[in-house]
PDB file of C-alpha atoms in Angstrom:
ATOM      1  CA  MET A  43      15.557   4.809 -16.077  1.00 52.00           C
ATOM      2  CA  ARG A  44      15.194   7.719 -13.646  1.00 56.00           C
ATOM      3  CA  SER A  45      11.791   8.684 -15.056  1.00 59.00           C
ATOM      4  CA  HIS A  46      10.514   5.133 -14.511  1.00 60.00           C
ATOM      5  CA  LEU A  47      11.718   4.898 -10.901  1.00 59.00           C
ATOM      6  CA  PRO A  48       8.444   6.044  -9.211  1.00 59.00           C
ATOM      7  CA  ALA A  49       6.409   3.618 -11.308  1.00 60.00           C
ATOM      8  CA  LEU A  50       8.805   0.768 -10.564  1.00 57.00           C
ATOM      9  CA  LEU A  51       8.726   1.521  -6.833  1.00 57.00           C
ATOM     10  CA  THR A  52       4.925   1.558  -6.813  1.00 62.00           C
ATOM     11  CA  LEU A  53       4.769  -1.676  -8.789  1.00 57.00           C
ATOM     12  CA  ALA A  54       7.292  -3.269  -6.422  1.00 57.00           C
ATOM     13  CA  GLY A  55       5.148  -2.236  -3.452  1.00 59.00           C
ATOM     14  CA  VAL A  56       2.003  -3.724  -4.998  1.00 58.00           C
ATOM     15  CA  ALA A  57       3.847  -6.922  -5.928  1.00 56.00           C
ATOM     16  CA  SER A  58       5.268  -7.186  -2.420  1.00 57.00           C
ATOM     17  CA  ALA A  59       1.817  -6.760  -0.884  1.00 54.00           C
ATOM     18  CA  CYS A  60       0.373  -9.423  -3.177  1.00 54.00           C
ATOM     19  CA  GLN A  61       3.262 -11.817  -2.630  1.00 53.00           C
ATOM     20  CA  ARG A  62       3.002 -11.552   1.154  1.00 50.00           C
ATOM     21  CA  ASP A  63       0.273 -14.194   1.251  1.00 50.00           C
ATOM     22  CA  LEU A  64       2.277 -16.514  -0.987  1.00 51.00           C
ATOM     23  CA  VAL A  65       5.021 -16.902   1.633  1.00 51.00           C
ATOM     24  CA  LEU A  66       4.566 -20.308   3.222  1.00 51.00           C
ATOM     25  CA  SER A  67       6.630 -19.694   6.357  1.00 52.00           C
ATOM     26  CA  PRO A  68       4.609 -18.845   9.471  1.00 55.00           C
ATOM     27  CA  ARG A  69       4.310 -15.178  10.400  1.00 56.00           C
ATOM     28  CA  HIS A  70       4.327 -13.792  13.904  1.00 55.00           C
ATOM     29  CA  THR A  71       1.039 -12.251  14.989  1.00 58.00           C
ATOM     30  CA  HIS A  72      -0.268 -11.062  18.304  1.00 58.00           C
ATOM     31  CA  ARG A  73      -3.526 -12.917  17.834  1.00 63.00           C
ATOM     32  CA  LYS A  74      -4.446 -15.767  20.093  1.00 67.00           C
ATOM     33  CA  PRO A  75      -6.293 -18.683  18.543  1.00 68.00           C
ATOM     34  CA  ILE A  76     -10.040 -18.687  19.061  1.00 67.00           C
ATOM     35  CA  THR A  77     -11.042 -21.659  21.150  1.00 69.00           C
ATOM     36  CA  ARG A  78     -14.475 -23.153  21.533  1.00 67.00           C
ATOM     37  CA  ARG A  79     -15.920 -23.395  25.012  1.00 61.00           C
ATOM     38  CA  ALA A  80     -15.740 -26.865  26.450  1.00 64.00           C
ATOM     39  CA  ASP A  81     -19.192 -26.698  28.039  1.00 62.00           C
ATOM     40  CA  ASP A  82     -22.356 -27.165  26.023  1.00 71.00           C
ATOM     41  CA  VAL A  83     -24.654 -25.578  28.609  1.00 75.00           C
ATOM     42  CA  TRP A  84     -27.572 -23.553  27.255  1.00 78.00           C
ATOM     43  CA  PRO A  85     -27.902 -20.721  27.815  1.00 78.00           C
ATOM     44  CA  PRO A  86     -24.129 -20.349  28.128  1.00 79.00           C
ATOM     45  CA  VAL A  87     -22.674 -19.163  31.401  1.00 86.00           C
ATOM     46  CA  LEU A  88     -20.965 -15.858  30.655  1.00 88.00           C
ATOM     47  CA  THR A  89     -17.752 -14.676  32.231  1.00 89.00           C
ATOM     48  CA  GLU A  90     -17.741 -11.354  34.101  1.00 87.00           C
ATOM     49  CA  HIS A  91     -16.333  -9.508  31.066  1.00 84.00           C
ATOM     50  CA  GLU A  92     -18.808 -11.143  28.672  1.00 86.00           C
ATOM     51  CA  THR A  93     -21.700 -10.193  30.957  1.00 86.00           C
ATOM     52  CA  THR A  94     -20.508  -6.584  31.071  1.00 80.00           C
ATOM     53  CA  LEU A  95     -20.236  -6.488  27.283  1.00 79.00           C
ATOM     54  CA  VAL A  96     -23.656  -8.040  26.679  1.00 82.00           C
ATOM     55  CA  ASN A  97     -25.386  -5.728  29.160  1.00 82.00           C
ATOM     56  CA  ALA A  98     -23.557  -2.518  28.201  1.00 76.00           C
ATOM     57  CA  PHE A  99     -24.967  -1.949  24.723  1.00 76.00           C
ATOM     58  CA  ASP A 100     -28.364  -1.947  23.064  1.00 83.00           C
ATOM     59  CA  ASN A 101     -29.649  -1.062  19.580  1.00 85.00           C
ATOM     60  CA  VAL A 102     -30.042   2.618  20.480  1.00 86.00           C
ATOM     61  CA  THR A 103     -26.472   2.837  21.760  1.00 84.00           C
ATOM     62  CA  ILE A 104     -25.129   1.079  18.682  1.00 86.00           C
ATOM     63  CA  ASP A 105     -27.107   3.458  16.438  1.00 89.00           C
ATOM     64  CA  GLU A 106     -25.754   6.497  18.316  1.00 89.00           C
ATOM     65  CA  TRP A 107     -22.175   5.231  18.051  1.00 87.00           C
ATOM     66  CA  SER A 108     -22.587   4.495  14.344  1.00 88.00           C
ATOM     67  CA  ASP A 109     -23.941   7.995  13.705  1.00 89.00           C
ATOM     68  CA  TYR A 110     -21.127   9.554  15.739  1.00 90.00           C
ATOM     69  CA  TYR A 111     -18.401   7.634  13.885  1.00 87.00           C
ATOM     70  CA  GLY A 112     -19.946   8.398  10.513  1.00 85.00           C
ATOM     71  CA  HIS A 113     -19.523  12.105  11.178  1.00 86.00           C
ATOM     72  CA  GLN A 114     -15.906  11.989  12.401  1.00 87.00           C
ATOM     73  CA  VAL A 115     -12.591  12.394  10.629  1.00 81.00           C
ATOM     74  CA  LYS A 116     -11.057   8.925  10.519  1.00 77.00           C
ATOM     75  CA  LEU A 117      -7.848   9.578   8.640  1.00 79.00           C
ATOM     76  CA  ALA A 118      -4.773   8.138  10.358  1.00 77.00           C
ATOM     77  CA  GLY A 119      -3.096  10.748  12.524  1.00 78.00           C
ATOM     78  CA  LEU A 120      -6.241  12.869  12.786  1.00 81.00           C
ATOM     79  CA  GLY A 121      -9.433  12.711  14.835  1.00 81.00           C
ATOM     80  CA  LYS A 122      -8.047  12.201  18.328  1.00 88.00           C
ATOM     81  CA  GLU A 123     -11.365  13.485  19.704  1.00 90.00           C
ATOM     82  CA  ALA A 124     -13.155  10.432  18.292  1.00 90.00           C
ATOM     83  CA  ALA A 125     -10.591   8.099  19.837  1.00 90.00           C
ATOM     84  CA  GLN A 126     -10.964   9.790  23.223  1.00 94.00           C
ATOM     85  CA  TRP A 127     -14.776   9.697  22.937  1.00 92.00           C
ATOM     86  CA  THR A 128     -14.569   5.956  22.248  1.00 91.00           C
ATOM     87  CA  ALA A 129     -12.341   5.357  25.268  1.00 94.00           C
ATOM     88  CA  ASP A 130     -14.753   7.402  27.410  1.00 94.00           C
ATOM     89  CA  GLN A 131     -17.732   5.338  26.190  1.00 88.00           C
ATOM     90  CA  TRP A 132     -15.966   2.063  26.986  1.00 87.00           C
ATOM     91  CA  THR A 133     -15.042   3.404  30.438  1.00 92.00           C
ATOM     92  CA  LYS A 134     -18.670   4.452  31.093  1.00 88.00           C
ATOM     93  CA  ASN A 135     -19.706   0.898  30.246  1.00 79.00           C
ATOM     94  CA  GLY A 136     -17.393  -0.751  32.742  1.00 80.00           C
ATOM     95  CA  PHE A 137     -14.220  -1.335  30.745  1.00 84.00           C
ATOM     96  CA  ASP A 138     -10.707  -0.096  31.447  1.00 90.00           C
ATOM     97  CA  ALA A 139      -9.902   1.967  28.350  1.00 93.00           C
ATOM     98  CA  HIS A 140      -7.101   4.390  27.577  1.00 90.00           C
ATOM     99  CA  LEU A 141      -5.269   5.857  24.582  1.00 92.00           C
ATOM    100  CA  ASN A 142      -1.692   5.167  23.568  1.00 90.00           C
ATOM    101  CA  GLU A 143      -0.041   7.741  21.341  1.00 87.00           C
ATOM    102  CA  TYR A 144       2.281   6.651  18.536  1.00 84.00           C
ATOM    103  CA  HIS A 145       4.284   8.737  16.099  1.00 83.00           C
ATOM    104  CA  VAL A 146       4.374   7.166  12.659  1.00 80.00           C
ATOM    105  CA  TYR A 147       5.358   8.283   9.180  1.00 81.00           C
ATOM    106  CA  LEU A 148       2.408   8.678   6.844  1.00 80.00           C
ATOM    107  CA  THR A 149       2.240  10.547   3.581  1.00 81.00           C
ATOM    108  CA  TYR A 150      -0.849  12.416   2.421  1.00 81.00           C
ATOM    109  CA  PRO A 151      -1.648  13.011  -1.243  1.00 82.00           C
ATOM    110  CA  VAL A 152      -1.456  16.288  -3.099  1.00 83.00           C
ATOM    111  CA  HIS A 153      -3.329  14.752  -6.033  1.00 83.00           C
ATOM    112  CA  ALA A 154      -4.707  11.299  -6.832  1.00 83.00           C
ATOM    113  CA  SER A 155      -6.233   9.984 -10.032  1.00 85.00           C
ATOM    114  CA  LEU A 156      -7.032   6.724 -11.772  1.00 86.00           C
ATOM    115  CA  GLN A 157      -7.402   6.255 -15.495  1.00 88.00           C
ATOM    116  CA  ILE A 158      -8.297   3.087 -17.378  1.00 88.00           C
ATOM    117  CA  THR A 159      -6.832   2.542 -20.837  1.00 88.00           C
ATOM    118  CA  TYR A 160      -8.843   0.129 -22.960  1.00 89.00           C
ATOM    119  CA  GLU A 161      -7.378  -2.210 -25.584  1.00 88.00           C
ATOM    120  CA  ASN A 162      -8.517   0.099 -28.392  1.00 94.00           C
ATOM    121  CA  GLY A 163      -6.526   2.990 -26.845  1.00 91.00           C
ATOM    122  CA  THR A 164      -9.446   4.977 -25.448  1.00 95.00           C
ATOM    123  CA  THR A 165      -9.245   6.096 -21.840  1.00 93.00           C
ATOM    124  CA  ALA A 166     -11.699   6.748 -19.032  1.00 94.00           C
ATOM    125  CA  ASP A 167     -11.088   8.674 -15.818  1.00 93.00           C
ATOM    126  CA  VAL A 168     -12.384   6.861 -12.741  1.00 90.00           C
ATOM    127  CA  ARG A 169     -13.932   8.782  -9.856  1.00 89.00           C
ATOM    128  CA  LEU A 170     -12.197   8.163  -6.556  1.00 86.00           C
ATOM    129  CA  ASP A 171     -14.977   9.523  -4.356  1.00 84.00           C
ATOM    130  CA  GLU A 172     -18.431   8.216  -3.571  1.00 83.00           C
ATOM    131  CA  ASP A 173     -21.668   9.715  -4.852  1.00 88.00           C
ATOM    132  CA  VAL A 174     -23.312  12.385  -2.711  1.00 89.00           C
ATOM    133  CA  LEU A 175     -26.652  11.015  -1.504  1.00 91.00           C
ATOM    134  CA  ASP A 176     -29.456  13.281  -0.280  1.00 90.00           C
ATOM    135  CA  GLU A 177     -30.395  10.774   2.416  1.00 90.00           C
ATOM    136  CA  ASP A 178     -26.810  10.496   3.736  1.00 86.00           C
ATOM    137  CA  ASP A 179     -25.332  13.774   4.950  1.00 84.00           C
ATOM    138  CA  VAL A 180     -21.917  12.177   5.466  1.00 83.00           C
ATOM    139  CA  THR A 181     -21.330  11.709   1.715  1.00 83.00           C
ATOM    140  CA  GLY A 182     -21.426  15.434   0.925  1.00 81.00           C
ATOM    141  CA  ARG A 183     -19.097  16.697   3.639  1.00 82.00           C
ATOM    142  CA  GLU A 184     -16.394  19.179   2.695  1.00 80.00           C
ATOM    143  CA  ASP A 185     -13.825  17.440   4.924  1.00 78.00           C
ATOM    144  CA  ASN A 186     -14.202  13.939   3.446  1.00 79.00           C
ATOM    145  CA  GLN A 187     -10.894  12.149   3.170  1.00 79.00           C
ATOM    146  CA  PRO A 188      -9.420  11.624  -0.291  1.00 79.00           C
ATOM    147  CA  THR A 189      -8.945   8.095  -1.594  1.00 80.00           C
ATOM    148  CA  PHE A 190      -5.275   7.133  -1.417  1.00 80.00           C
ATOM    149  CA  HIS A 191      -2.776   4.566  -0.198  1.00 78.00           C
ATOM    150  CA  GLY A 192      -0.629   6.234   2.447  1.00 76.00           C
ATOM    151  CA  TYR A 193       2.589   4.371   1.731  1.00 78.00           C
ATOM    152  CA  SER A 194       2.561   4.474  -2.056  1.00 78.00           C
ATOM    153  CA  ALA A 195       5.250   6.299  -3.952  1.00 78.00           C
ATOM    154  CA  SER A 196       4.246   8.963  -6.422  1.00 80.00           C
ATOM    155  CA  GLY A 197       4.284   7.822  -9.989  1.00 81.00           C
ATOM    156  CA  ASN A 198       2.463   6.275 -12.874  1.00 84.00           C
ATOM    157  CA  VAL A 199       1.788   2.551 -12.939  1.00 83.00           C
ATOM    158  CA  THR A 200       0.491   0.985 -16.102  1.00 85.00           C
ATOM    159  CA  GLY A 201      -0.367  -2.657 -16.520  1.00 87.00           C
ATOM    160  CA  GLU A 202      -3.089  -5.237 -16.852  1.00 89.00           C
ATOM    161  CA  TYR A 203      -5.026  -5.939 -13.694  1.00 89.00           C
ATOM    162  CA  VAL A 204      -6.201  -9.219 -12.230  1.00 93.00           C
ATOM    163  CA  TYR A 205      -8.991  -9.489  -9.673  1.00 94.00           C
ATOM    164  CA  VAL A 206      -7.628 -11.650  -6.838  1.00 95.00           C
ATOM    165  CA  GLY A 207     -10.690 -11.995  -4.585  1.00 94.00           C
ATOM    166  CA  ARG A 208      -9.714 -11.078  -1.039  1.00 93.00           C
ATOM    167  CA  GLY A 209      -6.050 -11.666  -1.850  1.00 92.00           C
ATOM    168  CA  SER A 210      -5.748 -14.704   0.423  1.00 93.00           C
ATOM    169  CA  GLN A 211      -3.420 -17.629  -0.180  1.00 94.00           C
ATOM    170  CA  ALA A 212      -6.428 -19.711  -1.279  1.00 94.00           C
ATOM    171  CA  ASP A 213      -7.422 -17.018  -3.809  1.00 94.00           C
ATOM    172  CA  PHE A 214      -3.932 -17.000  -5.345  1.00 95.00           C
ATOM    173  CA  ASP A 215      -3.796 -20.817  -5.367  1.00 95.00           C
ATOM    174  CA  ARG A 216      -7.097 -20.895  -7.263  1.00 95.00           C
ATOM    175  CA  LEU A 217      -5.869 -18.368  -9.838  1.00 95.00           C
ATOM    176  CA  VAL A 218      -2.690 -20.403 -10.408  1.00 95.00           C
ATOM    177  CA  GLU A 219      -4.810 -23.574 -10.701  1.00 96.00           C
ATOM    178  CA  LEU A 220      -6.946 -21.826 -13.347  1.00 95.00           C
ATOM    179  CA  GLY A 221      -3.832 -20.810 -15.276  1.00 95.00           C
ATOM    180  CA  VAL A 222      -4.237 -17.076 -14.673  1.00 95.00           C
ATOM    181  CA  GLU A 223      -0.950 -15.250 -15.297  1.00 94.00           C
ATOM    182  CA  LEU A 224      -0.062 -13.101 -12.268  1.00 93.00           C
ATOM    183  CA  GLU A 225       3.486 -11.971 -12.983  1.00 92.00           C
ATOM    184  CA  GLY A 226       3.701  -8.288 -13.923  1.00 91.00           C
ATOM    185  CA  LYS A 227       0.005  -7.693 -13.246  1.00 92.00           C
ATOM    186  CA  ILE A 228      -1.710  -5.230 -10.932  1.00 90.00           C
ATOM    187  CA  ALA A 229      -3.600  -7.224  -8.287  1.00 91.00           C
ATOM    188  CA  LEU A 230      -7.025  -5.900  -7.275  1.00 90.00           C
ATOM    189  CA  ALA A 231      -8.488  -7.348  -4.095  1.00 89.00           C
TER     190      ALA A 231
END
């Protein structure tokens, strides 16, 4: 039993994540509902904040930001410089922006791998990194982040997988309606 504990914990985590959308009770969120404007004036009359946002950015700025972000470390807990740069850019464009620092627990992998076992018993190792493209200097960087799930337990999980779309309640309802067996499966969204 002890040797199966990591695999069981990982499977329980995946099952919990998949089941989350099956819970029918309402969940608390900090999101406010999006409401449609009451006026049908064209062109729309923008609020002060909307005007600032519309006038602050253009295609060149968006391209520069995209290039900057593509070349930054974006792993949780790292890359504070990029966060500060973002706050500075928002401030330069008329917004009140600041950083809040949080201390959270996050594990980082020592090793990660994925292997598919086919029905006939043959196996195939799956690459967990993207191809290096000559036209995209970001793909070949030495400091690219590894592919991993930060809150997964170490272990070996084996099972059939089921593609669940985006993993929404409607996706699961459709799979149940189609008679797709979900219990004991690995859900891929």
